[in-house]
mmCIF file of C-alpha atoms in Angstrom:
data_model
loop_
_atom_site.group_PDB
_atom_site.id
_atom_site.type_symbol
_atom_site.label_atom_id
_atom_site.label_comp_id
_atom_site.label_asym_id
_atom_site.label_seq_id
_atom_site.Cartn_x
_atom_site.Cartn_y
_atom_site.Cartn_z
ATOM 1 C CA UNK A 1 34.680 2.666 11.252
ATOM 2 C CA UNK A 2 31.693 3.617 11.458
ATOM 3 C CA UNK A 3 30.135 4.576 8.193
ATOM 4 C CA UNK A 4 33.737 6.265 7.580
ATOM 5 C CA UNK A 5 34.969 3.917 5.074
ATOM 6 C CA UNK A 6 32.555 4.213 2.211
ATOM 7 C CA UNK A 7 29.924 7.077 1.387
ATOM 8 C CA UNK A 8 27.556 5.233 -0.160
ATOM 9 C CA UNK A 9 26.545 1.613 -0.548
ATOM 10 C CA UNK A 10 23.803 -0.968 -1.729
ATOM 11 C CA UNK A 11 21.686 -4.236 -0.597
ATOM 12 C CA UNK A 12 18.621 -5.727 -0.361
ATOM 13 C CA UNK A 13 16.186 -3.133 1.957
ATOM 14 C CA UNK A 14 15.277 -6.630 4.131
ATOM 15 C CA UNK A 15 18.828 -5.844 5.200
ATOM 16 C CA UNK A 16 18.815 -2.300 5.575
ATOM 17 C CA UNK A 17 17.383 -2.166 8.780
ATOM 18 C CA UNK A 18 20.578 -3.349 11.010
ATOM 19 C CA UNK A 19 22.329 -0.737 9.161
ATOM 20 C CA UNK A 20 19.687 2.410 10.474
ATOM 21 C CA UNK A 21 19.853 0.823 13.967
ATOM 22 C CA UNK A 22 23.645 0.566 14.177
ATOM 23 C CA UNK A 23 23.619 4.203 13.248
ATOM 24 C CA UNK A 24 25.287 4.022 10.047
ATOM 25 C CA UNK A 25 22.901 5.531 7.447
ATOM 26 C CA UNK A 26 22.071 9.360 7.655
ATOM 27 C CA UNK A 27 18.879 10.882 5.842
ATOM 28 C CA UNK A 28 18.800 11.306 1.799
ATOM 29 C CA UNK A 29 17.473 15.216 0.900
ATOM 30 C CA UNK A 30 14.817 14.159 -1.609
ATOM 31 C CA UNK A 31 14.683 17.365 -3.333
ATOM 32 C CA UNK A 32 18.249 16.563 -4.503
ATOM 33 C CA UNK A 33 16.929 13.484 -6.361
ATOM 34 C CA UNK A 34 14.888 14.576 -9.152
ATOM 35 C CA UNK A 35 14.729 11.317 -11.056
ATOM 36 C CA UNK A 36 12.816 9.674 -8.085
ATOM 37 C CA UNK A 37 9.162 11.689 -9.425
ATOM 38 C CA UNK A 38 10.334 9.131 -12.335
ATOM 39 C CA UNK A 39 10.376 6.080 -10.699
ATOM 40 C CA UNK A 40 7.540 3.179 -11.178
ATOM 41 C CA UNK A 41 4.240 4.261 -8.986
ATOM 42 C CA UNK A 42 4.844 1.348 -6.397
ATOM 43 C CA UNK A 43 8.229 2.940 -5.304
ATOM 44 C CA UNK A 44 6.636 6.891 -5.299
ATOM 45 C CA UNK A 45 5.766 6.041 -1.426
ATOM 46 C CA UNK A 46 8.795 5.152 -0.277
ATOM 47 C CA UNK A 47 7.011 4.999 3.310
ATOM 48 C CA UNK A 48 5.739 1.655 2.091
ATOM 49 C CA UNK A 49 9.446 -0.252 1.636
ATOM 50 C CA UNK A 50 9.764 -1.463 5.225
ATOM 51 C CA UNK A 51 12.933 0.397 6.470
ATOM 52 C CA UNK A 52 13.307 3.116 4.075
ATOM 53 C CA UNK A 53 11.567 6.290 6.291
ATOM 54 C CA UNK A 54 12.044 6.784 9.756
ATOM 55 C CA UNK A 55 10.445 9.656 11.495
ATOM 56 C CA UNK A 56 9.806 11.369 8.105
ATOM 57 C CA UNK A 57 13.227 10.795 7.134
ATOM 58 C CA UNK A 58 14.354 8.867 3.833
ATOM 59 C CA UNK A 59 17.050 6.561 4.328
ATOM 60 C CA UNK A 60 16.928 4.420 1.179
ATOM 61 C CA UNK A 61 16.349 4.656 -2.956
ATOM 62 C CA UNK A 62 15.219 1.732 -4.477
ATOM 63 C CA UNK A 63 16.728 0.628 -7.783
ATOM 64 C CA UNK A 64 16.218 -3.239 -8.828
ATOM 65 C CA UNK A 65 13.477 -5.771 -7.791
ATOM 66 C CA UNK A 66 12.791 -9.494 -8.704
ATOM 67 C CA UNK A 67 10.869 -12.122 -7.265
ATOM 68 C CA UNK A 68 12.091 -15.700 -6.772
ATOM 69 C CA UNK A 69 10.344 -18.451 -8.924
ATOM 70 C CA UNK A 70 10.620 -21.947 -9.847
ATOM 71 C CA UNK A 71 12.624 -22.539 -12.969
ATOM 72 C CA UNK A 72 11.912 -25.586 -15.117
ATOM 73 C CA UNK A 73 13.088 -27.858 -18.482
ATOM 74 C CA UNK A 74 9.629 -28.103 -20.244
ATOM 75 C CA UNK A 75 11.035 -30.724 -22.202
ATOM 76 C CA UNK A 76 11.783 -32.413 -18.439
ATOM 77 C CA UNK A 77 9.271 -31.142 -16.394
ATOM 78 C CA UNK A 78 5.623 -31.523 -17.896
ATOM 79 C CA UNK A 79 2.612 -30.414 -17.403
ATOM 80 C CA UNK A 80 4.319 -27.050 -15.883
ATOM 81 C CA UNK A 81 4.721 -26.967 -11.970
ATOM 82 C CA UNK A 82 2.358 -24.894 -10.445
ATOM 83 C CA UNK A 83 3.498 -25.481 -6.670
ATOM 84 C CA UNK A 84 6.902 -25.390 -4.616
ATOM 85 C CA UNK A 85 6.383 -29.039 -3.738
ATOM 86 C CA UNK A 86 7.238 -30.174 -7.012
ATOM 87 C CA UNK A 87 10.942 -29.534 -5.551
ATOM 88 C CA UNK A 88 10.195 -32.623 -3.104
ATOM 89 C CA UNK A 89 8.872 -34.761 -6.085
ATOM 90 C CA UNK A 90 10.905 -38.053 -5.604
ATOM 91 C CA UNK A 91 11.211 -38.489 -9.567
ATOM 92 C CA UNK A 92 13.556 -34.874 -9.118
ATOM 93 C CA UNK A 93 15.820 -36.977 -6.379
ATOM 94 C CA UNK A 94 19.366 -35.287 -7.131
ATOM 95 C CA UNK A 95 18.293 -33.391 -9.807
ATOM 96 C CA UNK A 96 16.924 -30.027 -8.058
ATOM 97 C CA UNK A 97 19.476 -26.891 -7.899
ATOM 98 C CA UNK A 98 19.086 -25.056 -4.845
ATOM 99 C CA UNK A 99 20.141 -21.270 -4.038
ATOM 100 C CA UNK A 100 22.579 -21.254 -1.365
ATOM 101 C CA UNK A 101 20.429 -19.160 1.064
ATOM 102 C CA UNK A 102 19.053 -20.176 4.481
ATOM 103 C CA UNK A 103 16.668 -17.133 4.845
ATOM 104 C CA UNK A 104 14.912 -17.714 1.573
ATOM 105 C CA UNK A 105 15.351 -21.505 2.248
ATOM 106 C CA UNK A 106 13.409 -21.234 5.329
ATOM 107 C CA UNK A 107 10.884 -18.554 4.219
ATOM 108 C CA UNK A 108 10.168 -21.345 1.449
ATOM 109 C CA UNK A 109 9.678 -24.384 3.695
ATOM 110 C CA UNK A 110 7.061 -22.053 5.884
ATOM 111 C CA UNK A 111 5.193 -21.332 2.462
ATOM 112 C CA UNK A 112 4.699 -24.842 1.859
ATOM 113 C CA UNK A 113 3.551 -25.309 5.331
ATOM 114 C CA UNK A 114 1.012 -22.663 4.991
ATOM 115 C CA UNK A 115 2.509 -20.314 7.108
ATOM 116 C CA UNK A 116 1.408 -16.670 6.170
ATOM 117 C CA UNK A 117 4.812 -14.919 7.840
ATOM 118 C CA UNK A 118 7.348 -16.886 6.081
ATOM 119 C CA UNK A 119 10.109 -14.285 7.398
ATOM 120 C CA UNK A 120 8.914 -13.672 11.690
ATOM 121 C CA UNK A 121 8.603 -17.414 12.345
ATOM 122 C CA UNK A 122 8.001 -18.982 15.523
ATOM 123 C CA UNK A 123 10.049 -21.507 17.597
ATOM 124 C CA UNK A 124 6.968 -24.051 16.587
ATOM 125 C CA UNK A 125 7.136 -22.869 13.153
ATOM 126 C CA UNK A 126 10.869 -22.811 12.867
ATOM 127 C CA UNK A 127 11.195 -26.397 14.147
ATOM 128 C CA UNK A 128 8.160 -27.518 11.828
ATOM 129 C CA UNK A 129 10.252 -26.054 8.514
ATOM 130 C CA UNK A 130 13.620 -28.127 9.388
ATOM 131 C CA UNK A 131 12.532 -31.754 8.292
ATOM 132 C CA UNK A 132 11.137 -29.923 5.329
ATOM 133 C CA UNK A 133 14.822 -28.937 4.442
ATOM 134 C CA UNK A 134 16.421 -31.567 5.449
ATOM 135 C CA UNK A 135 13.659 -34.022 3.121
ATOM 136 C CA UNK A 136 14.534 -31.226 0.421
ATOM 137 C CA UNK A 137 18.569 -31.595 0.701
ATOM 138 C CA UNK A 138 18.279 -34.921 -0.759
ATOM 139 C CA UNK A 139 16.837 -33.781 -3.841
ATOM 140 C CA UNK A 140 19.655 -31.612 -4.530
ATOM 141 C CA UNK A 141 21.651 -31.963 -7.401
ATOM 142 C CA UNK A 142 24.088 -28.966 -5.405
ATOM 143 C CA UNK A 143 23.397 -25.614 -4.716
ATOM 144 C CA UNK A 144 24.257 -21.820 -6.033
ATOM 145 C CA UNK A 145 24.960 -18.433 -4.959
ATOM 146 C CA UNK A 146 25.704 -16.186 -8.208
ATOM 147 C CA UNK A 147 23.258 -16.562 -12.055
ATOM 148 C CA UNK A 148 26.672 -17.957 -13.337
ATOM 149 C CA UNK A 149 27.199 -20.067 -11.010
ATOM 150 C CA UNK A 150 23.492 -22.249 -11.595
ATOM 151 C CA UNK A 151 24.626 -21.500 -15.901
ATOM 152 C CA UNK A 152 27.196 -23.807 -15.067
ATOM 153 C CA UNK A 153 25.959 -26.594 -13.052
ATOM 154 C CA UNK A 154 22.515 -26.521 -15.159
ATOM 155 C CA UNK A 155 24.717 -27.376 -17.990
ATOM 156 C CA UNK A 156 27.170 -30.040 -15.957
ATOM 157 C CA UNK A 157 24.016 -31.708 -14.204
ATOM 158 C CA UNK A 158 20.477 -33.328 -15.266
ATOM 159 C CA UNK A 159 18.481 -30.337 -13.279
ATOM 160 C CA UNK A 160 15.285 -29.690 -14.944
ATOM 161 C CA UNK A 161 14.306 -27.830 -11.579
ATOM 162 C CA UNK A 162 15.998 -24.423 -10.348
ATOM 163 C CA UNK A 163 15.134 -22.356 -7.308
ATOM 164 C CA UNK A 164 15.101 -19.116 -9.303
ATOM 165 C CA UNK A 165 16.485 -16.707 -6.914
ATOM 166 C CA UNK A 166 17.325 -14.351 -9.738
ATOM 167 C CA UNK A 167 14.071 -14.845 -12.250
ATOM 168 C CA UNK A 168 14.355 -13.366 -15.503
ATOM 169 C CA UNK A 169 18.003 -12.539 -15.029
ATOM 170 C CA UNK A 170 18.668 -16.192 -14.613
ATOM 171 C CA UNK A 171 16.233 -17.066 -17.344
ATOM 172 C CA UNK A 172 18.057 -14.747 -19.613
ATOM 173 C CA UNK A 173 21.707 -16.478 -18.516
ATOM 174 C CA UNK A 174 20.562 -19.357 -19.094
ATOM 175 C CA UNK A 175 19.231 -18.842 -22.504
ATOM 176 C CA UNK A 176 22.834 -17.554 -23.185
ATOM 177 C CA UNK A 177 24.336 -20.428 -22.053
ATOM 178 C CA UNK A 178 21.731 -22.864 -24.549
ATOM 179 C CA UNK A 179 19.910 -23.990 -21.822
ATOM 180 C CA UNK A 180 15.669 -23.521 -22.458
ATOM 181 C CA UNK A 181 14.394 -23.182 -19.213
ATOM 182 C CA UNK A 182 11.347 -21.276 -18.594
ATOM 183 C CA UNK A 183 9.762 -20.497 -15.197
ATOM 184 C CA UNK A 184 6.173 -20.394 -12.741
ATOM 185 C CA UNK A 185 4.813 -18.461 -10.173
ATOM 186 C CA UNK A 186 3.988 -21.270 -7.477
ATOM 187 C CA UNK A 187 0.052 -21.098 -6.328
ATOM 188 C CA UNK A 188 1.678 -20.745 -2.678
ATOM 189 C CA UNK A 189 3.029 -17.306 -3.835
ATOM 190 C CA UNK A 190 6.364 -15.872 -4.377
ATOM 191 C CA UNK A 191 9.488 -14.203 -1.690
ATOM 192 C CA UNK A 192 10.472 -10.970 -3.769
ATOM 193 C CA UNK A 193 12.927 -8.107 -3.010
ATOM 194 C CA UNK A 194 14.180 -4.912 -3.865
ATOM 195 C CA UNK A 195 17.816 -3.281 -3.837
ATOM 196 C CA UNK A 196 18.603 0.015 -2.449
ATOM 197 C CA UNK A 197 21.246 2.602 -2.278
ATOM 198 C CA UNK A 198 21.740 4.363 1.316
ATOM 199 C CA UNK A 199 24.417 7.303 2.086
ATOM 200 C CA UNK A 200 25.943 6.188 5.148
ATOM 201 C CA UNK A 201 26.354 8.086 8.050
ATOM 202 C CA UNK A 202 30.025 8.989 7.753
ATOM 203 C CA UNK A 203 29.754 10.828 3.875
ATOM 204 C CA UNK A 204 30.543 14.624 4.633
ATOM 205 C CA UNK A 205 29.992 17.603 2.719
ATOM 206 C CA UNK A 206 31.155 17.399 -1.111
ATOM 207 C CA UNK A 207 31.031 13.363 -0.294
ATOM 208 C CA UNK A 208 27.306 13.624 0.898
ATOM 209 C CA UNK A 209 26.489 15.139 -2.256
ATOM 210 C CA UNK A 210 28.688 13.175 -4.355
ATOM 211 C CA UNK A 211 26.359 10.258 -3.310
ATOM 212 C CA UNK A 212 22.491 12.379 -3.811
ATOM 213 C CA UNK A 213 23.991 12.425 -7.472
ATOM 214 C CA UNK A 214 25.280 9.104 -8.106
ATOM 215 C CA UNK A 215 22.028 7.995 -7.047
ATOM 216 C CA UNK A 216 20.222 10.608 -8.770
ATOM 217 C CA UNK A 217 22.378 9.537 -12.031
ATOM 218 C CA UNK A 218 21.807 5.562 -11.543
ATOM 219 C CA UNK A 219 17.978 6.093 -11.535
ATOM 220 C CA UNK A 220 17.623 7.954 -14.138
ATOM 221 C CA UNK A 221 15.984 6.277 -17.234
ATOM 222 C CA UNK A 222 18.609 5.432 -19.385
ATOM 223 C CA UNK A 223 21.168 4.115 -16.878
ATOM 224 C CA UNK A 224 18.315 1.685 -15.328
ATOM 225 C CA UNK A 225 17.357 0.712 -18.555
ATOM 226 C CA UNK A 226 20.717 -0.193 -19.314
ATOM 227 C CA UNK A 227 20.991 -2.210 -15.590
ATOM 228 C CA UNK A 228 18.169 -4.243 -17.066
ATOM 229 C CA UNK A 229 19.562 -4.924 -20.546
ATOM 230 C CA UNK A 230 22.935 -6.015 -19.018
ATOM 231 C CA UNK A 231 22.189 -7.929 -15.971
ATOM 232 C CA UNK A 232 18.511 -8.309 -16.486
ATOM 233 C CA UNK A 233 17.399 -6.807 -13.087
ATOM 234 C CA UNK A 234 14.215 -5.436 -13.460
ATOM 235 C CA UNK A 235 14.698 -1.817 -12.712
ATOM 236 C CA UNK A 236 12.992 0.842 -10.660
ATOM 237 C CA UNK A 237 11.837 3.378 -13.274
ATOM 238 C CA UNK A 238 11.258 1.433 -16.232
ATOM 239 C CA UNK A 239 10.502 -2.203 -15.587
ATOM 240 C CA UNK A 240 7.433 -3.904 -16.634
ATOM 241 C CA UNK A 241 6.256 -5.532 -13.307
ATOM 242 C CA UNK A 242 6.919 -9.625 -13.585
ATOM 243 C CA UNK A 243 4.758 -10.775 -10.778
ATOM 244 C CA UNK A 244 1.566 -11.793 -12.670
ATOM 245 C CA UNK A 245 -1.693 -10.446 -11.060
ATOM 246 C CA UNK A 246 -3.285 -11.618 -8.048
ATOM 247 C CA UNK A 247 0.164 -13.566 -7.271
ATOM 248 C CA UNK A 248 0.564 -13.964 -3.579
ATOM 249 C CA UNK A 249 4.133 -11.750 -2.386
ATOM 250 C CA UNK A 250 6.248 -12.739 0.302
ATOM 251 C CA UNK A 251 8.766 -9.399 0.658
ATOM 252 C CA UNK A 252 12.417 -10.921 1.521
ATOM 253 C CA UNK A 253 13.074 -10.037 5.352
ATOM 254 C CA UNK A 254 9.802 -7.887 6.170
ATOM 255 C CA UNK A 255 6.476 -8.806 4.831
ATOM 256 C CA UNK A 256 5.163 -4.851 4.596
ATOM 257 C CA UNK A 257 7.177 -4.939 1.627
ATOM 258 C CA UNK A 258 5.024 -7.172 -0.516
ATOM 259 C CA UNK A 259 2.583 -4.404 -0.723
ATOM 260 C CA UNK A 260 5.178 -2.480 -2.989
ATOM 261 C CA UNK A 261 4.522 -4.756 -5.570
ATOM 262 C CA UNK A 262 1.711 -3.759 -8.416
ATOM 263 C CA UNK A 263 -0.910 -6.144 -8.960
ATOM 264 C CA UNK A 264 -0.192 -8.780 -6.108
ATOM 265 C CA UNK A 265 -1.661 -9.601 -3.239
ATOM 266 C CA UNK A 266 0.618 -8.872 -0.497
ATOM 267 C CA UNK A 267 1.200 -11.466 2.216
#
């Protein structure tokens, strides 16, 4: 349809990118979003989120950002982990939930193998990550897409490790559900990523600016402040930053990203 369907939309800005080159995203008028000069400092250059300028041009807003970290039972899982490779530990055989996600799957497997571009990997590098997968598949106890979803099987399975694709929303869900799980930043560094909001390239007119004020209104302070609370995203404009300082970043889909993130060390 070519952007003709929807006005507006969201994803992750690693994902953005097919969307600008299909043609499908038009420009966002900056001046018509006030409550970006209120957004954290790492997301005032926009220039720096891989995909969201092109010649000038904004194309994306971000709103939410987490990294991904290794969720643990202390009462399981002592001392704390301090490296992905605990999730190949033969004690954890069967006992390891996994997020159902070959990109970040991947991406992780490179980490451990010390590759520094987890997301543009080789043939060489590609190949070398596979047996790392296929070792790790046997120390699943099954996998996960959605927070609820890993709620459910952490309390239906003996898992004292979780991929935490979700962080401190899925600490927080699992709290709720009486699960104490807590979580580490892995000394091989972290994949993180940010959501966006784009206007695609079929909104016309009242519809184009329809869409400059929905996102204007859903990055304002009190309605990301209230994303957080509910879902526990942390928020573009009034989020503490998670990612502890001098923690490596791996940005999901496009490394450039990482340098978005305060305090770490991007990849």
């Amino acid at each position: 349809s070519q952007g003709k369907d929807f006005d507006i939309f969201a994803t992750a800005a690693a994902g953005m990118q097919r969307y600008y080159e299909a043609g499908l995203l038009q420009p966002i008028d900056l001046s018509k979003i006030p409550n970006h000069a209120g957004q954290l400092p790492q997301f005032q250059d926009l220039s720096k989120i891989a995909g969201a300028v092109h010649d000038g041009k904004t194309y994306l807003i971000p709103y939410a950002f987490s990294p991904m970290t290794l969720i643990y039972d202390p009462a399981k899982v002592n001392p704390a982990p301090t490296s992905w490779s605990v999730m190949w530990d033969p004690q954890y055989k069967g006992k390891v939930l996994l997020y159902d996600d070959g990109e970040s799957a991947f991406a992780t497997a490179a980490i451990i193998n010390g590759v520094q571009t987890p997301f543009h990997l080789s043939d060489q590098q590609f190949k070398d990550a596979m047996p790392k997968l296929v070792d790790l598949k046997h120390n699943s106890a099954s996998f996960y897409t959605f927070v609820q979803d890993s709620v459910q099987l952490a309390q239906n399975n003996d898992a004292p490790i979780i991929f935490g694709a979700y962080a401190d929303q899925q600490i927080k869900a699992l709290a709720a559900g009486g699960l104490n799980y807590k979580q580490a930043y892995p000394k091989e560094g972290v994949i993180a990523w940010v959501d966006t909001w784009a206007i695609t390239s079929g909104a016309k007119a009242d519809s184009y600016d329809l869409a400059l004020k929905w996102i204007n209104f859903v990055i304002s302070k009190k309605i990301a402040a209230e994303l957080t609370e509910k879902s526990g995203y942390a928020n573009s404009v009034t989020s503490t930053d998670t990612i502890p300082a001098g923690t490596k970043t791996y940005a999901s889909g496009e490394g450039r990203l990482a340098g978005t993130w305060h305090g770490s060390e991007a990849a």
